[in-house]
CSV table of C-alpha atoms in Angstrom, one decimal:
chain,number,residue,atom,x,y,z
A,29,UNK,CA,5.0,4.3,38.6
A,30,UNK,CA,6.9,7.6,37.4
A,31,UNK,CA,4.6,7.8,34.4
A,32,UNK,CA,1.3,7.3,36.4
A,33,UNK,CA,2.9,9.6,39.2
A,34,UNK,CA,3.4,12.4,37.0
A,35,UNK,CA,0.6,12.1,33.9
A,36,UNK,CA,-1.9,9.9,35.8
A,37,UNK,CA,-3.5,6.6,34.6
A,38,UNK,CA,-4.7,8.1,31.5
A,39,UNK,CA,-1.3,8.7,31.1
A,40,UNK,CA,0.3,5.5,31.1
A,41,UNK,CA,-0.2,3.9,28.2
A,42,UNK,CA,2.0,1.1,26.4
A,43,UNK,CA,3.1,3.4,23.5
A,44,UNK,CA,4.0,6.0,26.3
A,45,UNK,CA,5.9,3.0,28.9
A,46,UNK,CA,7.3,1.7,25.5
A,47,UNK,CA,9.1,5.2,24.7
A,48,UNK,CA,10.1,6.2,28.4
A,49,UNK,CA,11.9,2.7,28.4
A,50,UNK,CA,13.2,2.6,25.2
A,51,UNK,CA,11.6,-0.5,23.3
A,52,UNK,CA,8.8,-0.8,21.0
A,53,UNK,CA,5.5,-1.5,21.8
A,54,UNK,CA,5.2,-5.1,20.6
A,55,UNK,CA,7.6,-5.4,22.6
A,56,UNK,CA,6.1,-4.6,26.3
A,57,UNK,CA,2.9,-6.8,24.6
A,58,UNK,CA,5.2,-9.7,24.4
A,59,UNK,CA,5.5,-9.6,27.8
A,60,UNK,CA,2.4,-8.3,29.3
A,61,UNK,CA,-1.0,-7.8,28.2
A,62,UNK,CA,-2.6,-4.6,29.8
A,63,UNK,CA,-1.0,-2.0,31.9
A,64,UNK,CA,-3.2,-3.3,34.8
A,65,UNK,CA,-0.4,-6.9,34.7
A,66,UNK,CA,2.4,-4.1,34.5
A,67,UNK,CA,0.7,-2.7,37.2
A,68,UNK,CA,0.6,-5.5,39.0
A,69,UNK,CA,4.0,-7.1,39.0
A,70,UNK,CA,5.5,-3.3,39.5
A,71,UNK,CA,3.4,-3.9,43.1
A,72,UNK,CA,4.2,-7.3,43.6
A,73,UNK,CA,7.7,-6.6,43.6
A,74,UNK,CA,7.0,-3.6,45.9
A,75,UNK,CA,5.0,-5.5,48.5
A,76,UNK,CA,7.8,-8.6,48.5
A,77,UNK,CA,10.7,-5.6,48.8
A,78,UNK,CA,9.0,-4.0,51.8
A,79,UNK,CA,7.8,-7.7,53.4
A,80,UNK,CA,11.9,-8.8,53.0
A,81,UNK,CA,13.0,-5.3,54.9
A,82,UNK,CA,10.0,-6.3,57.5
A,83,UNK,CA,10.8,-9.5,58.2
A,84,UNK,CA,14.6,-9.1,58.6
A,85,UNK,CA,13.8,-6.3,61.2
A,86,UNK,CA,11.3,-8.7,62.9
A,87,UNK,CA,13.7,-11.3,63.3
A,88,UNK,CA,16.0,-9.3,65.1
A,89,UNK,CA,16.9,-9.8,68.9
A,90,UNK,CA,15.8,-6.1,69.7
A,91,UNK,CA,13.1,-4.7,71.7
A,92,UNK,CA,9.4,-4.3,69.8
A,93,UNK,CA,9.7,-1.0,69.9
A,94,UNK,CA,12.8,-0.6,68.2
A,95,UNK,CA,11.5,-3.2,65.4
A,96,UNK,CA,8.7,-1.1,64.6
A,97,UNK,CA,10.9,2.5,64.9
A,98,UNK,CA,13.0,1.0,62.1
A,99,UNK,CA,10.4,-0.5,59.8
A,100,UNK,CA,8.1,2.9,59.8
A,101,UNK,CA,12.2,4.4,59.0
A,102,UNK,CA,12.5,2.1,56.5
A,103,UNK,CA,8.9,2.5,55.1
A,104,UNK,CA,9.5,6.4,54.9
A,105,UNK,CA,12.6,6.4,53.1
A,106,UNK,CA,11.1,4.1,50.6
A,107,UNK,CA,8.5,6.6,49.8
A,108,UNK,CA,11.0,9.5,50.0
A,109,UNK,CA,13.1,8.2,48.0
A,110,UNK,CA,10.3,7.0,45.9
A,111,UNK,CA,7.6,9.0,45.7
A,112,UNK,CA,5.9,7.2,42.3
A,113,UNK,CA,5.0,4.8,45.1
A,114,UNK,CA,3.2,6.6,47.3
């Protein structure tokens, strides 16, 4: 997400992922098959990170208003401390 931050789709490509990671290119191939399926599980694992942090502040004995004070929190410092995400 740094890469396509930074340098923009055009600018992730494998052979540029493979070098900012340190393995060869065959080797990201081995294990996915376009930068769209990287691009994919890179959000799937976002989306199941931020639905765990929901869904342990929805199941808390607290008033709505505080669950949803604490999940915007949480959402922000994600993206602060992540801005590739955004």
């Amino acid at each position: 997400m740094e890469i396509i931050s930074k340098d923009g789709m055009e600018g992730f490509t494998m052979a540029h992922l493979s070098k900012r990671i340190g393995v060869s290119d065959g080797a990201v191939y081995r294990h996915f098959d376009s930068k769209l399926s990287i691009i994919k599980e890179i959000l799937n694992g976002l989306f199941y990170h931020v639905s765990q942090q929901m869904m342990d502040e929805i199941e808390k004995e607290v008033p709505v208003r505080d669950k949803l004070e604490r999940i915007t929190t949480k959402l922000y410092r994600l993206f602060e401390e992540q801005p590739a995400f955004f």
